[in-house]
PDB file of C-alpha atoms in Angstrom:
ATOM      1  CA  GLN A   1      59.747  30.290 -71.571  1.00 77.00           C
ATOM      2  CA  LYS A   2      60.088  28.896 -68.022  1.00 80.00           C
ATOM      3  CA  GLU A   3      56.956  26.711 -67.062  1.00 89.00           C
ATOM      4  CA  VAL A   4      55.769  24.540 -64.495  1.00 94.00           C
ATOM      5  CA  GLU A   5      52.668  22.375 -65.500  1.00 95.00           C
ATOM      6  CA  GLN A   6      50.378  20.361 -63.217  1.00 94.00           C
ATOM      7  CA  ASN A   7      47.516  18.071 -64.140  1.00 83.00           C
ATOM      8  CA  SER A   8      44.647  20.507 -63.766  1.00 75.00           C
ATOM      9  CA  GLY A   9      42.228  18.202 -62.032  1.00 80.00           C
ATOM     10  CA  PRO A  10      40.048  18.383 -60.044  1.00 93.00           C
ATOM     11  CA  LEU A  11      41.093  15.062 -58.521  1.00 95.00           C
ATOM     12  CA  SER A  12      38.577  13.231 -56.450  1.00 96.00           C
ATOM     13  CA  VAL A  13      39.513  10.105 -54.421  1.00 96.00           C
ATOM     14  CA  PRO A  14      37.776   8.146 -51.617  1.00 97.00           C
ATOM     15  CA  GLU A  15      38.967   8.153 -48.151  1.00 97.00           C
ATOM     16  CA  GLY A  16      41.946   5.755 -47.617  1.00 97.00           C
ATOM     17  CA  ALA A  17      42.896   5.770 -51.332  1.00 97.00           C
ATOM     18  CA  ILE A  18      46.227   6.954 -52.833  1.00 97.00           C
ATOM     19  CA  ALA A  19      46.113  10.429 -54.414  1.00 97.00           C
ATOM     20  CA  SER A  20      48.692  11.045 -57.204  1.00 96.00           C
ATOM     21  CA  LEU A  21      49.546  14.516 -58.271  1.00 97.00           C
ATOM     22  CA  ASN A  22      51.830  15.182 -61.100  1.00 96.00           C
ATOM     23  CA  CYS A  23      54.020  18.025 -62.230  1.00 96.00           C
ATOM     24  CA  THR A  24      56.300  18.697 -65.112  1.00 95.00           C
ATOM     25  CA  TYR A  25      58.813  21.606 -65.636  1.00 93.00           C
ATOM     26  CA  SER A  26      60.789  23.252 -68.529  1.00 90.00           C
ATOM     27  CA  ASP A  27      64.339  23.678 -67.326  1.00 83.00           C
ATOM     28  CA  ARG A  28      66.453  20.619 -67.117  1.00 81.00           C
ATOM     29  CA  GLY A  29      69.028  22.353 -64.933  1.00 80.00           C
ATOM     30  CA  SER A  30      66.436  22.998 -62.043  1.00 81.00           C
ATOM     31  CA  GLN A  31      67.703  21.863 -58.638  1.00 82.00           C
ATOM     32  CA  SER A  32      64.893  22.479 -56.188  1.00 89.00           C
ATOM     33  CA  PHE A  33      61.501  21.194 -56.114  1.00 93.00           C
ATOM     34  CA  PHE A  34      58.624  21.776 -53.775  1.00 96.00           C
ATOM     35  CA  TRP A  35      55.041  20.846 -53.064  1.00 98.00           C
ATOM     36  CA  TYR A  36      52.775  23.275 -51.240  1.00 98.00           C
ATOM     37  CA  ARG A  37      49.330  22.642 -49.979  1.00 98.00           C
ATOM     38  CA  GLN A  38      46.758  25.556 -49.984  1.00 98.00           C
ATOM     39  CA  TYR A  39      43.475  25.373 -48.243  1.00 97.00           C
ATOM     40  CA  SER A  40      40.743  27.681 -49.591  1.00 95.00           C
ATOM     41  CA  GLY A  41      41.155  31.145 -48.220  1.00 93.00           C
ATOM     42  CA  LYS A  42      44.642  30.357 -46.815  1.00 96.00           C
ATOM     43  CA  SER A  43      48.238  30.750 -47.811  1.00 97.00           C
ATOM     44  CA  PRO A  44      50.293  28.037 -49.342  1.00 98.00           C
ATOM     45  CA  GLU A  45      51.873  25.625 -46.696  1.00 97.00           C
ATOM     46  CA  LEU A  46      55.202  23.908 -47.672  1.00 96.00           C
ATOM     47  CA  ILE A  47      54.673  20.140 -47.251  1.00 97.00           C
ATOM     48  CA  MET A  48      57.567  18.586 -49.170  1.00 96.00           C
ATOM     49  CA  SER A  49      60.899  19.542 -50.749  1.00 94.00           C
ATOM     50  CA  ILE A  50      63.036  17.291 -52.906  1.00 94.00           C
ATOM     51  CA  TYR A  51      66.494  18.046 -54.564  1.00 90.00           C
ATOM     52  CA  SER A  52      67.797  14.577 -55.809  1.00 91.00           C
ATOM     53  CA  ASN A  53      66.436  12.007 -58.037  1.00 93.00           C
ATOM     54  CA  GLY A  54      64.338   9.223 -56.447  1.00 95.00           C
ATOM     55  CA  ASP A  55      61.779   9.183 -53.751  1.00 95.00           C
ATOM     56  CA  LYS A  56      61.477  11.065 -50.427  1.00 96.00           C
ATOM     57  CA  GLU A  57      58.884  10.031 -47.842  1.00 97.00           C
ATOM     58  CA  ASP A  58      57.431  12.091 -45.148  1.00 96.00           C
ATOM     59  CA  GLY A  59      54.685  10.374 -43.246  1.00 97.00           C
ATOM     60  CA  ARG A  60      51.805   9.700 -45.684  1.00 97.00           C
ATOM     61  CA  PHE A  61      53.503  11.890 -48.277  1.00 98.00           C
ATOM     62  CA  THR A  62      55.990  10.751 -50.965  1.00 98.00           C
ATOM     63  CA  ALA A  63      57.708  13.025 -53.434  1.00 97.00           C
ATOM     64  CA  GLN A  64      59.171  11.497 -56.574  1.00 97.00           C
ATOM     65  CA  LEU A  65      61.718  13.279 -58.677  1.00 96.00           C
ATOM     66  CA  ASN A  66      62.868  12.310 -62.221  1.00 95.00           C
ATOM     67  CA  LYS A  67      65.133  15.055 -63.589  1.00 92.00           C
ATOM     68  CA  ALA A  68      65.841  13.275 -66.833  1.00 92.00           C
ATOM     69  CA  SER A  69      62.059  13.366 -67.436  1.00 93.00           C
ATOM     70  CA  GLN A  70      61.672  16.736 -65.898  1.00 93.00           C
ATOM     71  CA  TYR A  71      59.061  15.311 -63.694  1.00 94.00           C
ATOM     72  CA  VAL A  72      58.126  15.600 -60.027  1.00 96.00           C
ATOM     73  CA  SER A  73      55.158  14.004 -58.332  1.00 97.00           C
ATOM     74  CA  LEU A  74      53.404  13.736 -55.091  1.00 98.00           C
ATOM     75  CA  LEU A  75      51.778  10.736 -53.532  1.00 98.00           C
ATOM     76  CA  ILE A  76      49.464  10.922 -50.665  1.00 98.00           C
ATOM     77  CA  ARG A  77      48.744   7.563 -49.107  1.00 98.00           C
ATOM     78  CA  ASP A  78      45.637   6.742 -46.829  1.00 98.00           C
ATOM     79  CA  SER A  79      44.038  10.072 -48.101  1.00 98.00           C
ATOM     80  CA  GLN A  80      41.890  11.796 -45.477  1.00 97.00           C
ATOM     81  CA  PRO A  81      39.180  14.377 -45.966  1.00 97.00           C
ATOM     82  CA  SER A  82      41.583  16.916 -44.296  1.00 97.00           C
ATOM     83  CA  ASP A  83      43.819  16.503 -47.243  1.00 98.00           C
ATOM     84  CA  SER A  84      41.212  18.155 -49.504  1.00 97.00           C
ATOM     85  CA  ALA A  85      43.059  21.320 -50.741  1.00 97.00           C
ATOM     86  CA  THR A  86      44.797  22.688 -53.835  1.00 97.00           C
ATOM     87  CA  TYR A  87      48.323  21.260 -54.257  1.00 98.00           C
ATOM     88  CA  LEU A  88      50.898  23.518 -55.790  1.00 97.00           C
ATOM     89  CA  CYS A  89      54.128  22.404 -57.521  1.00 97.00           C
ATOM     90  CA  ALA A  90      56.904  24.891 -57.343  1.00 96.00           C
ATOM     91  CA  VAL A  91      60.309  24.811 -59.067  1.00 93.00           C
ATOM     92  CA  ASN A  92      63.421  26.900 -58.788  1.00 87.00           C
ATOM     93  CA  LEU A  93      63.993  27.375 -62.609  1.00 78.00           C
ATOM     94  CA  ASP A  94      66.850  29.669 -62.147  1.00 72.00           C
ATOM     95  CA  ARG A  95      69.875  27.642 -63.121  1.00 61.00           C
ATOM     96  CA  GLY A  96      72.540  27.390 -60.573  1.00 56.00           C
ATOM     97  CA  SER A  97      70.824  29.666 -58.044  1.00 56.00           C
ATOM     98  CA  THR A  98      70.307  28.672 -54.422  1.00 53.00           C
ATOM     99  CA  LEU A  99      68.081  31.574 -53.751  1.00 61.00           C
ATOM    100  CA  GLY A 100      65.553  33.050 -56.117  1.00 70.00           C
ATOM    101  CA  ARG A 101      62.101  32.925 -57.504  1.00 85.00           C
ATOM    102  CA  LEU A 102      59.945  29.913 -57.535  1.00 91.00           C
ATOM    103  CA  TYR A 103      57.846  29.137 -60.459  1.00 93.00           C
ATOM    104  CA  PHE A 104      54.522  27.741 -59.612  1.00 95.00           C
ATOM    105  CA  GLY A 105      52.029  25.476 -61.415  1.00 95.00           C
ATOM    106  CA  ARG A 106      48.403  26.410 -61.434  1.00 95.00           C
ATOM    107  CA  GLY A 107      47.682  23.845 -58.792  1.00 96.00           C
ATOM    108  CA  THR A 108      45.635  20.490 -58.715  1.00 96.00           C
ATOM    109  CA  GLN A 109      42.493  20.751 -56.476  1.00 96.00           C
ATOM    110  CA  LEU A 110      42.151  17.549 -54.566  1.00 97.00           C
ATOM    111  CA  THR A 111      38.883  16.250 -52.917  1.00 97.00           C
ATOM    112  CA  VAL A 112      38.830  13.398 -50.606  1.00 97.00           C
ATOM    113  CA  TRP A 113      35.335  11.990 -49.860  1.00 96.00           C
ATOM    114  CA  PRO A 114      34.380  10.021 -46.891  1.00 93.00           C
TER     115      PRO A 114
ATOM    116  CA  LYS B   1      59.814  29.993 -33.858  1.00 68.00           C
ATOM    117  CA  ALA B   2      57.357  32.583 -34.914  1.00 81.00           C
ATOM    118  CA  GLY B   3      56.297  32.331 -38.620  1.00 94.00           C
ATOM    119  CA  VAL B   4      56.083  34.990 -41.357  1.00 97.00           C
ATOM    120  CA  THR B   5      53.822  37.850 -40.448  1.00 97.00           C
ATOM    121  CA  GLN B   6      52.227  40.134 -42.878  1.00 98.00           C
ATOM    122  CA  THR B   7      50.117  43.365 -42.214  1.00 97.00           C
ATOM    123  CA  PRO B   8      47.560  44.431 -42.804  1.00 97.00           C
ATOM    124  CA  ARG B   9      45.639  41.296 -43.619  1.00 97.00           C
ATOM    125  CA  TYR B  10      42.923  43.047 -45.472  1.00 97.00           C
ATOM    126  CA  LEU B  11      42.776  46.170 -47.553  1.00 97.00           C
ATOM    127  CA  ILE B  12      40.257  48.079 -49.555  1.00 98.00           C
ATOM    128  CA  LYS B  13      41.451  50.793 -51.782  1.00 98.00           C
ATOM    129  CA  THR B  14      40.101  52.827 -54.726  1.00 97.00           C
ATOM    130  CA  ARG B  15      41.646  53.184 -58.103  1.00 98.00           C
ATOM    131  CA  GLY B  16      44.519  55.644 -58.158  1.00 97.00           C
ATOM    132  CA  GLN B  17      45.564  55.247 -54.522  1.00 98.00           C
ATOM    133  CA  GLN B  18      48.668  53.689 -53.336  1.00 98.00           C
ATOM    134  CA  VAL B  19      49.318  50.975 -50.773  1.00 98.00           C
ATOM    135  CA  THR B  20      52.176  49.683 -48.646  1.00 98.00           C
ATOM    136  CA  LEU B  21      52.327  46.136 -47.441  1.00 98.00           C
ATOM    137  CA  SER B  22      54.589  44.778 -44.762  1.00 98.00           C
ATOM    138  CA  CYS B  23      56.252  41.460 -44.115  1.00 98.00           C
ATOM    139  CA  SER B  24      58.402  40.282 -41.123  1.00 98.00           C
ATOM    140  CA  PRO B  25      60.103  37.048 -42.076  1.00 96.00           C
ATOM    141  CA  ILE B  26      61.045  34.177 -39.704  1.00 95.00           C
ATOM    142  CA  SER B  27      63.776  35.085 -37.276  1.00 94.00           C
ATOM    143  CA  GLY B  28      67.031  34.463 -38.931  1.00 91.00           C
ATOM    144  CA  HIS B  29      65.790  34.370 -42.387  1.00 92.00           C
ATOM    145  CA  ARG B  30      67.424  36.988 -44.640  1.00 91.00           C
ATOM    146  CA  SER B  31      65.650  36.317 -47.993  1.00 92.00           C
ATOM    147  CA  VAL B  32      62.113  37.785 -48.578  1.00 95.00           C
ATOM    148  CA  SER B  33      60.167  37.079 -51.763  1.00 95.00           C
ATOM    149  CA  TRP B  34      56.889  38.580 -52.643  1.00 97.00           C
ATOM    150  CA  TYR B  35      54.221  36.890 -54.864  1.00 97.00           C
ATOM    151  CA  GLN B  36      50.816  37.887 -56.158  1.00 98.00           C
ATOM    152  CA  GLN B  37      48.006  35.353 -56.366  1.00 97.00           C
ATOM    153  CA  THR B  38      44.940  35.785 -58.513  1.00 96.00           C
ATOM    154  CA  PRO B  39      42.414  33.220 -59.685  1.00 92.00           C
ATOM    155  CA  GLY B  40      43.322  34.006 -63.253  1.00 89.00           C
ATOM    156  CA  GLN B  41      47.141  34.048 -63.123  1.00 91.00           C
ATOM    157  CA  GLY B  42      47.826  31.875 -60.116  1.00 93.00           C
ATOM    158  CA  LEU B  43      50.927  32.614 -58.141  1.00 96.00           C
ATOM    159  CA  GLN B  44      53.303  35.109 -59.943  1.00 95.00           C
ATOM    160  CA  PHE B  45      56.592  36.294 -58.594  1.00 94.00           C
ATOM    161  CA  LEU B  46      57.023  39.937 -57.953  1.00 96.00           C
ATOM    162  CA  PHE B  47      60.590  40.392 -56.377  1.00 92.00           C
ATOM    163  CA  GLU B  48      63.112  38.927 -53.994  1.00 92.00           C
ATOM    164  CA  TYR B  49      65.214  40.704 -51.421  1.00 93.00           C
ATOM    165  CA  PHE B  50      68.267  39.666 -49.680  1.00 91.00           C
ATOM    166  CA  SER B  51      70.511  41.877 -47.537  1.00 90.00           C
ATOM    167  CA  GLU B  52      68.481  44.890 -48.364  1.00 93.00           C
ATOM    168  CA  THR B  53      69.184  44.392 -52.111  1.00 92.00           C
ATOM    169  CA  GLN B  54      66.780  43.392 -54.706  1.00 92.00           C
ATOM    170  CA  ARG B  55      68.073  40.226 -56.396  1.00 88.00           C
ATOM    171  CA  ASN B  56      65.391  39.252 -58.762  1.00 87.00           C
ATOM    172  CA  LYS B  57      62.198  40.922 -60.203  1.00 91.00           C
ATOM    173  CA  GLY B  58      59.290  39.519 -61.978  1.00 92.00           C
ATOM    174  CA  ASN B  59      57.397  40.891 -64.870  1.00 93.00           C
ATOM    175  CA  PHE B  60      55.270  43.612 -63.241  1.00 96.00           C
ATOM    176  CA  PRO B  61      54.999  47.298 -64.108  1.00 96.00           C
ATOM    177  CA  GLY B  62      57.235  49.892 -62.281  1.00 96.00           C
ATOM    178  CA  ARG B  63      54.118  50.656 -60.018  1.00 97.00           C
ATOM    179  CA  PHE B  64      55.052  47.671 -57.944  1.00 98.00           C
ATOM    180  CA  SER B  65      58.209  48.249 -55.764  1.00 97.00           C
ATOM    181  CA  GLY B  66      59.658  47.043 -52.735  1.00 97.00           C
ATOM    182  CA  ARG B  67      62.472  47.358 -50.158  1.00 97.00           C
ATOM    183  CA  GLN B  68      63.998  45.474 -47.444  1.00 97.00           C
ATOM    184  CA  PHE B  69      65.440  46.729 -44.062  1.00 97.00           C
ATOM    185  CA  SER B  70      68.530  45.863 -42.212  1.00 96.00           C
ATOM    186  CA  ASN B  71      66.351  43.632 -39.855  1.00 95.00           C
ATOM    187  CA  SER B  72      65.150  41.804 -42.946  1.00 95.00           C
ATOM    188  CA  ARG B  73      61.674  43.097 -42.737  1.00 97.00           C
ATOM    189  CA  SER B  74      60.316  43.891 -46.091  1.00 98.00           C
ATOM    190  CA  GLU B  75      57.570  46.202 -47.585  1.00 98.00           C
ATOM    191  CA  MET B  76      56.132  46.387 -50.989  1.00 98.00           C
ATOM    192  CA  ASN B  77      54.339  49.339 -52.480  1.00 98.00           C
ATOM    193  CA  VAL B  78      51.924  49.628 -55.428  1.00 98.00           C
ATOM    194  CA  SER B  79      51.277  53.087 -56.648  1.00 96.00           C
ATOM    195  CA  THR B  80      48.181  54.163 -58.802  1.00 97.00           C
ATOM    196  CA  LEU B  81      46.164  51.142 -57.969  1.00 98.00           C
ATOM    197  CA  GLU B  82      44.202  49.486 -60.723  1.00 97.00           C
ATOM    198  CA  LEU B  83      41.215  47.206 -60.524  1.00 97.00           C
ATOM    199  CA  GLY B  84      43.372  44.362 -61.754  1.00 96.00           C
ATOM    200  CA  ASP B  85      45.735  44.835 -58.722  1.00 97.00           C
ATOM    201  CA  SER B  86      43.043  43.096 -56.578  1.00 98.00           C
ATOM    202  CA  ALA B  87      44.807  39.993 -55.331  1.00 98.00           C
ATOM    203  CA  LEU B  88      46.307  38.040 -52.576  1.00 98.00           C
ATOM    204  CA  TYR B  89      49.759  39.438 -51.880  1.00 98.00           C
ATOM    205  CA  LEU B  90      52.029  36.862 -50.277  1.00 98.00           C
ATOM    206  CA  CYS B  91      55.363  37.167 -48.588  1.00 97.00           C
ATOM    207  CA  ALA B  92      57.739  34.085 -48.232  1.00 96.00           C
ATOM    208  CA  SER B  93      60.915  33.910 -46.312  1.00 94.00           C
ATOM    209  CA  SER B  94      63.757  31.601 -46.679  1.00 91.00           C
ATOM    210  CA  SER B  95      67.146  30.937 -45.033  1.00 85.00           C
ATOM    211  CA  THR B  96      70.247  31.324 -46.980  1.00 71.00           C
ATOM    212  CA  THR B  97      71.326  27.705 -46.107  1.00 69.00           C
ATOM    213  CA  GLY B  98      69.598  24.688 -47.459  1.00 62.00           C
ATOM    214  CA  GLY B  99      67.738  24.464 -50.653  1.00 68.00           C
ATOM    215  CA  ASN B 100      65.523  27.667 -50.901  1.00 79.00           C
ATOM    216  CA  GLU B 101      62.539  26.444 -48.976  1.00 90.00           C
ATOM    217  CA  GLN B 102      60.297  29.278 -48.882  1.00 93.00           C
ATOM    218  CA  PHE B 103      57.721  29.756 -46.116  1.00 96.00           C
ATOM    219  CA  PHE B 104      54.616  31.907 -46.714  1.00 97.00           C
ATOM    220  CA  GLY B 105      52.899  34.290 -44.533  1.00 98.00           C
ATOM    221  CA  PRO B 106      49.204  34.646 -44.232  1.00 98.00           C
ATOM    222  CA  GLY B 107      49.035  37.049 -47.103  1.00 98.00           C
ATOM    223  CA  THR B 108      47.398  40.544 -47.449  1.00 98.00           C
ATOM    224  CA  ARG B 109      44.135  40.397 -49.377  1.00 98.00           C
ATOM    225  CA  LEU B 110      43.917  43.729 -51.381  1.00 98.00           C
ATOM    226  CA  THR B 111      40.652  44.764 -53.036  1.00 98.00           C
ATOM    227  CA  VAL B 112      40.663  47.687 -55.404  1.00 98.00           C
ATOM    228  CA  LEU B 113      37.295  49.411 -56.117  1.00 97.00           C
TER     229      LEU B 113
END
């Protein structure tokens, strides 16, 4: 059973704080990992992709990948009210494929209060 | 560069009808995937097309079908609509280079009455 699991939340943090979102996945051979942000009533927007163990930083966002632990996380520094959204973790669980389906977690709803 | 476009944006149908949804990928992208999003099931994969060929199919009944044209535009069709087909249908396009980053269109909101 191929699965992607996220901490269900909701997660609520004050403005300026660090928000930490976590995701685990079932297949050790997975190669591609993504974080999407989805505002209410909108479609998912790709905000981070990561393929190698370690950290990847893009502005206020840092993705962390640990393939041995089958764990990927997203840190949002200096959280802003505009970051309030549902964050979806997506993994390509089809071993060896460079194309193909993404398996999504159920999402973590983040609220940043002023 | 223009993003993924989907038409129509909203649809209301009745049970038993059929519906066709359209997706135009980002220019130069040759892979198109379709997903269904519902509050109860989240985002679920329907199928993926590349070079007019279905490469991957999710666990949906045969009422759900799709195709891709030579210009990479894609359509999906749902026949004999059921109430449970009410959902947001999302199309995502990706390039064949790189790591399968998929970019979503705005979606088609289908309501089945």
